Structures are given as C-alpha cells and as structure tokens.
Amino acid sequence: MSIKAGDIVYGIITKIVGYGAFVVVDDYNGLIHISEFSDGYVRSISDFVKIGEKVKLRVVEVEEENKRLKLSYKSLNKTRGVKGDIPHYQLGFKTLRDHLPQFIQDQLKGESNE
C-alpha cells in the first residue's frame, strides 16, 4: 500500500511518550507529535488516545525509504470545548469613575500604614 501526504489512514497506538504517540499504520511506523493533538494546551496525550486504540489520522509527511510517517490527530478529531454562559459585567469608564474615589482612599490608607 502506498501512502502519501494528505491521506487519511487508521493506525494503532503502540507507545505514548512525553512528546507524542507512536503508531503502526500497515507496514509503516508513525509519530503523532504533541503539537498535532490539539491547537490548545495538551496536558497529557493520554487524554486523547490510549495504547492499543485504533485512531483515524491524516498523513502530514511520508519518509518512504524508512517507512516512517508524520501524522496529525487534530485535523480529523476536533475536540469541542464546552460553551458556558459568559457572565455579564458592567465594565468601562463609568464603572471606573464610580469606584475611583474608593480606590484612591484604599491606596492612601495603605500608604499611611507603611
């Protein structure tokens, strides 16, 4: 089987290390670098995949002579964040103007105690 960049493949996770996960795809060995799991912060690769799991991946690069692949998890497995209610705060210069006298008093009290 010939694999090229851009192909979608299925692979089995064989090892998880701090910088990524190793995968077997047919007769190729592949690596999913930690940066290819998510656009956000990745605390642990184990949050995304487990050893022995079959995953759908996109081929980023093929090194044919060594049968190695660079793979991407995030391009096919988008994780969606949970949308929460955004609290409404009354911010702006009016709020600052209303609270400025108290801020000044608090600061002056702090300086007199030093």
PDB file of C-alpha atoms in Angstrom:
ATOM      1  CA  MET A   1       0.000   0.000   0.000  1.00  0.00           C
ATOM      2  CA  SER A   2       1.378   3.404  -0.968  1.00  0.00           C
ATOM      3  CA  ILE A   3       0.714   6.250   1.454  1.00  0.00           C
ATOM      4  CA  LYS A   4       1.122   9.930   0.594  1.00  0.00           C
ATOM      5  CA  ALA A   5       0.790  13.241   2.437  1.00  0.00           C
ATOM      6  CA  GLY A   6      -2.838  14.215   2.907  1.00  0.00           C
ATOM      7  CA  ASP A   7      -4.127  10.637   3.019  1.00  0.00           C
ATOM      8  CA  ILE A   8      -6.480   9.588   5.792  1.00  0.00           C
ATOM      9  CA  VAL A   9      -5.363   6.377   7.494  1.00  0.00           C
ATOM     10  CA  TYR A  10      -6.191   4.249  10.512  1.00  0.00           C
ATOM     11  CA  GLY A  11      -3.428   3.336  12.913  1.00  0.00           C
ATOM     12  CA  ILE A  12      -2.919   1.571  16.233  1.00  0.00           C
ATOM     13  CA  ILE A  13      -1.294   3.494  19.106  1.00  0.00           C
ATOM     14  CA  THR A  14       1.740   1.478  20.248  1.00  0.00           C
ATOM     15  CA  LYS A  15       3.505   3.809  22.684  1.00  0.00           C
ATOM     16  CA  ILE A  16       2.870   7.144  24.386  1.00  0.00           C
ATOM     17  CA  VAL A  17       5.781   9.407  25.339  1.00  0.00           C
ATOM     18  CA  GLY A  18       6.005  12.983  26.571  1.00  0.00           C
ATOM     19  CA  TYR A  19       6.408  14.458  23.100  1.00  0.00           C
ATOM     20  CA  GLY A  20       3.883  12.344  21.196  1.00  0.00           C
ATOM     21  CA  ALA A  21       2.489   8.927  20.389  1.00  0.00           C
ATOM     22  CA  PHE A  22       3.877   6.175  18.188  1.00  0.00           C
ATOM     23  CA  VAL A  23       1.548   4.478  15.739  1.00  0.00           C
ATOM     24  CA  VAL A  24       1.629   1.498  13.381  1.00  0.00           C
ATOM     25  CA  VAL A  25      -0.116   2.014  10.032  1.00  0.00           C
ATOM     26  CA  ASP A  26       0.129  -1.105   7.855  1.00  0.00           C
ATOM     27  CA  ASP A  27       3.901  -1.614   7.390  1.00  0.00           C
ATOM     28  CA  TYR A  28       4.774   1.982   8.377  1.00  0.00           C
ATOM     29  CA  ASN A  29       5.790   3.363  11.766  1.00  0.00           C
ATOM     30  CA  GLY A  30       4.403   6.773  12.569  1.00  0.00           C
ATOM     31  CA  LEU A  31       4.592   9.557  15.108  1.00  0.00           C
ATOM     32  CA  ILE A  32       1.878  11.946  16.179  1.00  0.00           C
ATOM     33  CA  HIS A  33       3.798  14.875  17.667  1.00  0.00           C
ATOM     34  CA  ILE A  34       2.204  16.511  20.714  1.00  0.00           C
ATOM     35  CA  SER A  35       1.510  19.636  18.622  1.00  0.00           C
ATOM     36  CA  GLU A  36      -0.650  17.508  16.299  1.00  0.00           C
ATOM     37  CA  PHE A  37      -3.148  16.551  19.013  1.00  0.00           C
ATOM     38  CA  SER A  38      -4.733  19.930  19.669  1.00  0.00           C
ATOM     39  CA  ASP A  39      -4.455  23.617  18.891  1.00  0.00           C
ATOM     40  CA  GLY A  40      -4.672  24.243  22.626  1.00  0.00           C
ATOM     41  CA  TYR A  41      -2.549  23.114  25.560  1.00  0.00           C
ATOM     42  CA  VAL A  42      -2.055  19.342  25.808  1.00  0.00           C
ATOM     43  CA  ARG A  43      -1.694  18.356  29.451  1.00  0.00           C
ATOM     44  CA  SER A  44      -1.411  14.651  28.680  1.00  0.00           C
ATOM     45  CA  ILE A  45      -1.505  12.739  25.425  1.00  0.00           C
ATOM     46  CA  SER A  46      -3.404  10.035  27.309  1.00  0.00           C
ATOM     47  CA  ASP A  47      -6.335  12.466  27.400  1.00  0.00           C
ATOM     48  CA  PHE A  48      -6.622  11.928  23.629  1.00  0.00           C
ATOM     49  CA  VAL A  49      -5.513   8.341  22.905  1.00  0.00           C
ATOM     50  CA  LYS A  50      -4.745   5.072  24.692  1.00  0.00           C
ATOM     51  CA  ILE A  51      -2.236   2.334  23.852  1.00  0.00           C
ATOM     52  CA  GLY A  52      -3.871  -0.236  21.585  1.00  0.00           C
ATOM     53  CA  GLU A  53      -6.543   2.192  20.380  1.00  0.00           C
ATOM     54  CA  LYS A  54      -7.325   2.384  16.665  1.00  0.00           C
ATOM     55  CA  VAL A  55      -7.452   6.021  15.551  1.00  0.00           C
ATOM     56  CA  LYS A  56      -8.214   7.932  12.372  1.00  0.00           C
ATOM     57  CA  LEU A  57      -5.315  10.173  11.317  1.00  0.00           C
ATOM     58  CA  ARG A  58      -4.155  12.433   8.500  1.00  0.00           C
ATOM     59  CA  VAL A  59      -0.716  11.866   6.984  1.00  0.00           C
ATOM     60  CA  VAL A  60       1.416  15.018   7.213  1.00  0.00           C
ATOM     61  CA  GLU A  61       4.635  13.647   5.737  1.00  0.00           C
ATOM     62  CA  VAL A  62       5.958  10.334   4.410  1.00  0.00           C
ATOM     63  CA  GLU A  63       9.571   9.160   4.648  1.00  0.00           C
ATOM     64  CA  GLU A  64       9.302   6.270   2.190  1.00  0.00           C
ATOM     65  CA  GLU A  65      12.872   4.897   2.458  1.00  0.00           C
ATOM     66  CA  ASN A  66      12.477   4.300   6.228  1.00  0.00           C
ATOM     67  CA  LYS A  67       8.715   3.621   6.131  1.00  0.00           C
ATOM     68  CA  ARG A  68       8.016   6.451   8.592  1.00  0.00           C
ATOM     69  CA  LEU A  69       5.020   8.745   8.831  1.00  0.00           C
ATOM     70  CA  LYS A  70       4.349  12.073  10.493  1.00  0.00           C
ATOM     71  CA  LEU A  71       0.689  12.077  11.443  1.00  0.00           C
ATOM     72  CA  SER A  72      -1.960  14.504  12.670  1.00  0.00           C
ATOM     73  CA  TYR A  73      -4.733  13.668  15.114  1.00  0.00           C
ATOM     74  CA  LYS A  74      -6.212  17.157  15.472  1.00  0.00           C
ATOM     75  CA  SER A  75      -7.022  17.664  11.794  1.00  0.00           C
ATOM     76  CA  LEU A  76      -9.616  14.858  11.906  1.00  0.00           C
ATOM     77  CA  ASN A  77     -10.586  14.674  15.565  1.00  0.00           C
ATOM     78  CA  LYS A  78     -11.631  18.165  16.536  1.00  0.00           C
ATOM     79  CA  THR A  79     -12.414  18.386  20.223  1.00  0.00           C
ATOM     80  CA  ARG A  80     -15.042  20.917  21.009  1.00  0.00           C
ATOM     81  CA  GLY A  81     -14.947  22.942  24.169  1.00  0.00           C
ATOM     82  CA  VAL A  82     -17.977  23.244  26.379  1.00  0.00           C
ATOM     83  CA  LYS A  83     -19.730  26.527  25.905  1.00  0.00           C
ATOM     84  CA  GLY A  84     -20.708  28.062  29.183  1.00  0.00           C
ATOM     85  CA  ASP A  85     -22.659  31.140  29.986  1.00  0.00           C
ATOM     86  CA  ILE A  86     -20.499  34.218  29.854  1.00  0.00           C
ATOM     87  CA  PRO A  87     -21.252  36.404  32.847  1.00  0.00           C
ATOM     88  CA  HIS A  88     -22.210  39.958  32.021  1.00  0.00           C
ATOM     89  CA  TYR A  89     -20.080  42.505  33.808  1.00  0.00           C
ATOM     90  CA  GLN A  90     -20.683  46.206  33.760  1.00  0.00           C
ATOM     91  CA  LEU A  91     -17.237  47.424  32.789  1.00  0.00           C
ATOM     92  CA  GLY A  92     -15.938  50.598  31.315  1.00  0.00           C
ATOM     93  CA  PHE A  93     -15.011  54.128  32.251  1.00  0.00           C
ATOM     94  CA  LYS A  94     -18.301  54.726  34.089  1.00  0.00           C
ATOM     95  CA  THR A  95     -17.531  51.828  36.423  1.00  0.00           C
ATOM     96  CA  LEU A  96     -14.013  53.166  36.947  1.00  0.00           C
ATOM     97  CA  ARG A  97     -15.362  56.665  37.612  1.00  0.00           C
ATOM     98  CA  ASP A  98     -17.835  55.321  40.176  1.00  0.00           C
ATOM     99  CA  HIS A  99     -15.174  53.344  42.049  1.00  0.00           C
ATOM    100  CA  LEU A 100     -12.175  55.647  41.661  1.00  0.00           C
ATOM    101  CA  PRO A 101     -12.727  57.573  44.926  1.00  0.00           C
ATOM    102  CA  GLN A 102     -12.765  54.301  46.888  1.00  0.00           C
ATOM    103  CA  PHE A 103      -9.658  53.053  45.058  1.00  0.00           C
ATOM    104  CA  ILE A 104      -7.847  56.284  45.989  1.00  0.00           C
ATOM    105  CA  GLN A 105      -8.945  56.062  49.636  1.00  0.00           C
ATOM    106  CA  ASP A 106      -7.816  52.441  49.857  1.00  0.00           C
ATOM    107  CA  GLN A 107      -4.435  53.339  48.373  1.00  0.00           C
ATOM    108  CA  LEU A 108      -3.966  56.306  50.722  1.00  0.00           C
ATOM    109  CA  LYS A 109      -4.823  54.144  53.736  1.00  0.00           C
ATOM    110  CA  GLY A 110      -2.251  51.587  52.594  1.00  0.00           C
ATOM    111  CA  GLU A 111       0.470  54.254  52.301  1.00  0.00           C
ATOM    112  CA  SER A 112      -0.234  55.695  55.757  1.00  0.00           C
ATOM    113  CA  ASN A 113       0.154  52.249  57.355  1.00  0.00           C
ATOM    114  CA  GLU A 114       3.648  51.742  55.930  1.00  0.00           C
TER     115      GLU A 114
END
